[in-house]
Amino acid sequence: MSWSDAPVIARALLEDDAPVVAPRLLGLVLVRDGRAGRIVEVEAYTADDPASHSARGRTARSASMFDRAGTLYVYFTYGMHYCANVVTGAVGDGQAVLLRALEPIGGLAAMRRARPDRRDRELCDGPAKLCQSFGLDRSFDGADLCDPNSEIRLVDDGFERPQQIATGTRIGIREGRERPWRWWIPREH
DNA sequence: TCCCCGATTAACT
DNA sequence: GTTAATCGGGGAG
């Protein structure tokens, strides 16, 4: 099945705690405006987690992180970058999975235009890079990834489950390092 | 109101 | 390995 006619995932797949959902997302496909990328690296964040934006309760920035599973949470950081998350759990939980890296599988031309002079493998190999390639900003915050008519969607193209999943410490955080809440599909090479 | 710093990236040495 | 870029969030006062 091609990603272009693949169905959106069932919301129930996301209605569990972020550390449970995160490895589940590996291999699924993010689709927006003719662009598609297979999820190859994720991190989990929860409300009782000092590294999470939801740790100190709901704020204007993190509000969508407390919405229902399948909501897209996009935040702005370092004065120039956006990062995208898939909200999980129940309404009010404040849990999400950060999309850290995708493998570009469709709409490469549009991605190259969004990130000129980069190698293809550098189009989506970072949380802010994938947002650049997909043109994501705060206007996408709150979108529903499980709505088949949504501008941005999460689909399952039948890709076989990854044979190997690696896990380890999350990147770029100070507190919460004892939680091995990063998962990725090891690069074939 | 002020001030510090970040779930990053790219361009250095 | 180090560091500048760049600015909004949110805690402190």
Coordinates of C-alpha atoms (C1' of nucleotides) in Angstrom, one line a residue:
Chain A
M1 CA 0.0 0.0 0.0
S2 CA 1.2 3.5 -0.8
W3 CA 1.4 6.1 1.8
S4 CA -0.8 8.3 -0.4
D5 CA -3.8 6.1 -0.1
A6 CA -3.1 4.6 3.4
P7 CA -5.7 5.1 6.1
V8 CA -5.2 7.2 9.2
I9 CA -4.4 5.3 12.3
A10 CA -7.0 4.4 14.9
R11 CA -7.1 6.9 17.8
A12 CA -7.2 4.0 20.2
L13 CA -3.6 3.3 19.3
L14 CA -2.6 6.6 21.0
E15 CA -4.8 6.3 24.1
D16 CA -2.1 4.9 26.3
D17 CA 0.8 6.4 28.2
A18 CA 3.4 8.1 26.1
P19 CA 6.2 5.6 26.9
V20 CA 3.9 2.8 25.7
V21 CA 2.7 4.6 22.5
A22 CA 6.2 6.0 21.5
P23 CA 7.7 2.7 20.2
R24 CA 4.4 1.9 18.6
L25 CA 4.7 4.9 16.3
L26 CA 7.9 3.7 14.8
G27 CA 7.3 2.8 11.1
L28 CA 4.0 4.9 10.8
V29 CA 3.9 7.7 8.3
L30 CA 3.4 11.4 8.7
V31 CA 1.6 13.0 5.7
R32 CA 1.1 16.6 4.8
D33 CA 0.5 18.3 1.5
G34 CA 2.1 15.6 -0.7
R35 CA 5.0 15.1 1.7
A36 CA 5.4 11.9 3.6
G37 CA 8.0 10.6 6.2
R38 CA 8.3 7.4 8.0
I39 CA 8.8 7.8 11.8
V40 CA 12.2 6.4 12.8
E41 CA 12.9 8.2 16.1
V42 CA 10.7 9.3 18.9
E43 CA 10.8 10.4 22.6
A44 CA 8.1 10.2 25.3
Y45 CA 7.1 13.0 27.7
T46 CA 4.7 12.8 30.6
A47 CA 3.2 15.3 33.1
D48 CA 5.2 13.8 36.1
D49 CA 8.4 14.2 34.0
P50 CA 10.6 17.2 34.9
A51 CA 11.8 17.4 31.3
S52 CA 8.3 17.8 29.9
H53 CA 6.5 21.1 29.0
S54 CA 3.5 19.7 30.8
A55 CA 5.4 19.2 34.1
R56 CA 4.1 22.5 35.6
G57 CA 0.6 22.2 34.4
R58 CA -1.2 23.5 31.4
T59 CA 0.1 26.8 30.0
A60 CA -0.7 28.8 26.9
R61 CA 2.1 27.2 25.0
S62 CA 1.5 23.6 26.1
A63 CA -2.3 23.7 26.2
S64 CA -2.8 21.3 23.2
M65 CA -0.6 18.8 25.0
F66 CA -3.5 18.3 27.4
D67 CA -6.0 17.7 24.6
R68 CA -7.2 14.3 23.4
A69 CA -4.9 11.6 21.9
G70 CA -4.1 12.3 18.2
T71 CA -3.8 16.0 18.7
L72 CA -0.6 17.6 17.2
Y73 CA 1.4 19.7 19.7
V74 CA 3.8 22.1 18.0
Y75 CA 6.1 24.3 20.0
F76 CA 8.6 27.0 19.2
T77 CA 12.1 27.0 20.8
Y78 CA 15.5 28.5 20.6
G79 CA 14.1 31.6 19.0
M80 CA 13.9 29.9 15.6
H81 CA 12.8 26.2 15.7
Y82 CA 9.6 24.3 15.8
C83 CA 9.1 20.7 17.1
A84 CA 6.1 18.4 16.6
N85 CA 4.5 16.0 19.0
V86 CA 1.7 13.4 19.0
V87 CA -0.5 13.8 22.1
T88 CA -1.3 10.5 23.8
G89 CA -3.3 9.2 26.8
A90 CA -6.5 10.7 28.1
V91 CA -7.8 14.3 27.9
G92 CA -6.0 16.3 30.6
D93 CA -3.0 13.9 31.0
G94 CA -0.4 16.2 29.4
Q95 CA 1.4 13.4 27.6
A96 CA 3.0 13.4 24.2
V97 CA 5.5 11.8 21.9
L98 CA 8.1 14.0 20.2
L99 CA 8.8 13.2 16.6
R100 CA 12.6 13.3 16.4
A101 CA 13.3 11.9 13.0
L102 CA 11.6 10.7 9.8
E103 CA 12.8 8.9 6.7
P104 CA 11.5 11.0 3.7
I105 CA 9.5 8.7 1.5
G106 CA 7.4 11.2 -0.5
G107 CA 7.2 14.8 -1.6
L108 CA 11.0 15.1 -1.6
A109 CA 10.9 18.0 -4.0
A110 CA 8.9 20.2 -1.6
M111 CA 11.2 19.2 1.3
R112 CA 14.2 20.2 -0.7
R113 CA 12.7 23.5 -1.5
A114 CA 12.0 24.0 2.3
R115 CA 15.6 23.0 3.2
P116 CA 17.8 24.0 0.2
D117 CA 21.3 22.7 -0.2
R118 CA 20.8 19.7 2.1
R119 CA 21.4 16.0 1.4
D120 CA 18.2 14.0 1.2
R121 CA 19.0 12.1 4.4
E122 CA 19.4 15.5 6.2
L123 CA 15.8 16.7 5.3
C124 CA 14.1 15.1 8.3
D125 CA 16.8 13.8 10.6
G126 CA 16.1 16.1 13.5
P127 CA 12.9 17.3 15.3
A128 CA 13.2 20.9 14.0
K129 CA 14.5 19.7 10.6
L130 CA 11.4 17.6 10.0
C131 CA 9.2 20.6 10.9
Q132 CA 11.1 22.7 8.3
S133 CA 10.7 20.0 5.6
F134 CA 7.0 19.7 6.3
G135 CA 6.4 23.4 6.8
L136 CA 5.0 23.0 10.3
D137 CA 4.7 25.9 12.7
R138 CA 2.4 27.0 15.5
S139 CA -0.5 27.3 13.1
F140 CA -0.6 23.5 13.0
D141 CA -0.7 23.2 16.8
G142 CA -3.9 21.5 17.8
A143 CA -4.5 19.7 14.5
D144 CA -6.1 16.3 14.6
L145 CA -3.7 13.7 13.2
C146 CA -6.5 11.0 13.2
D147 CA -8.9 13.0 11.0
P148 CA -8.8 11.6 7.4
N149 CA -9.7 15.1 6.1
S150 CA -7.0 16.8 8.2
E151 CA -4.3 18.8 6.5
I152 CA -1.7 16.7 8.4
R153 CA -2.3 13.1 9.2
L154 CA -0.7 10.0 10.7
V155 CA -1.2 6.9 8.5
D156 CA -0.3 3.2 8.4
D157 CA 0.8 2.0 5.0
G158 CA 1.2 -1.5 6.1
F159 CA 5.0 -1.3 6.5
E160 CA 6.1 -4.3 8.5
R161 CA 6.9 -3.7 12.1
P162 CA 10.5 -2.7 12.6
Q163 CA 12.6 -5.8 13.5
Q164 CA 14.9 -4.0 15.8
I165 CA 14.1 -1.1 18.1
A166 CA 16.8 0.6 20.0
T167 CA 16.2 2.6 23.2
G168 CA 18.2 5.1 25.2
T169 CA 18.4 8.5 27.0
R170 CA 16.4 11.4 25.6
I171 CA 18.4 14.2 23.8
G172 CA 18.9 17.7 25.0
I173 CA 17.3 17.5 28.5
R174 CA 18.9 18.2 31.9
E175 CA 16.5 16.4 34.3
G176 CA 14.8 13.1 33.6
R177 CA 17.8 11.4 32.1
E178 CA 17.2 8.3 34.2
R179 CA 14.2 7.6 32.0
P180 CA 15.2 5.7 28.8
W181 CA 12.4 7.2 26.8
R182 CA 13.9 7.5 23.4
W183 CA 13.2 4.9 20.8
W184 CA 14.6 4.6 17.3
I185 CA 14.9 2.2 14.3
P186 CA 18.6 1.5 13.8
R187 CA 19.9 2.7 10.5
E188 CA 20.6 0.1 7.9
H189 CA 23.9 0.5 6.4
Chain B
dT1 C1' 8.6 44.0 34.2
dC2 C1' 13.0 41.6 34.1
dC3 C1' 15.8 38.0 33.1
dC4 C1' 17.4 33.4 32.0
dC5 C1' 17.4 29.6 29.1
dG6 C1' 15.6 26.0 26.1
dA7 C1' 12.7 18.6 23.9
dT8 C1' 18.0 22.7 18.2
dT9 C1' 20.8 23.4 14.3
dA10 C1' 24.8 24.6 11.6
dA11 C1' 29.1 26.1 11.4
dC12 C1' 33.1 26.4 13.5
dT13 C1' 38.0 24.4 15.7
Chain C
dG1 C1' 34.4 19.0 20.7
dT2 C1' 32.5 24.1 21.0
dT3 C1' 29.4 27.9 20.2
dA4 C1' 26.4 31.6 18.0
dA5 C1' 21.9 32.4 16.4
dT6 C1' 17.4 34.2 18.2
dC7 C1' 13.0 35.0 20.9
dG8 C1' 9.0 33.5 23.6
dG9 C1' 7.7 31.2 27.8
dG10 C1' 7.4 31.4 32.4
dG11 C1' 9.4 31.8 37.1
dA12 C1' 11.2 35.4 40.1
dG13 C1' 10.7 39.8 42.1

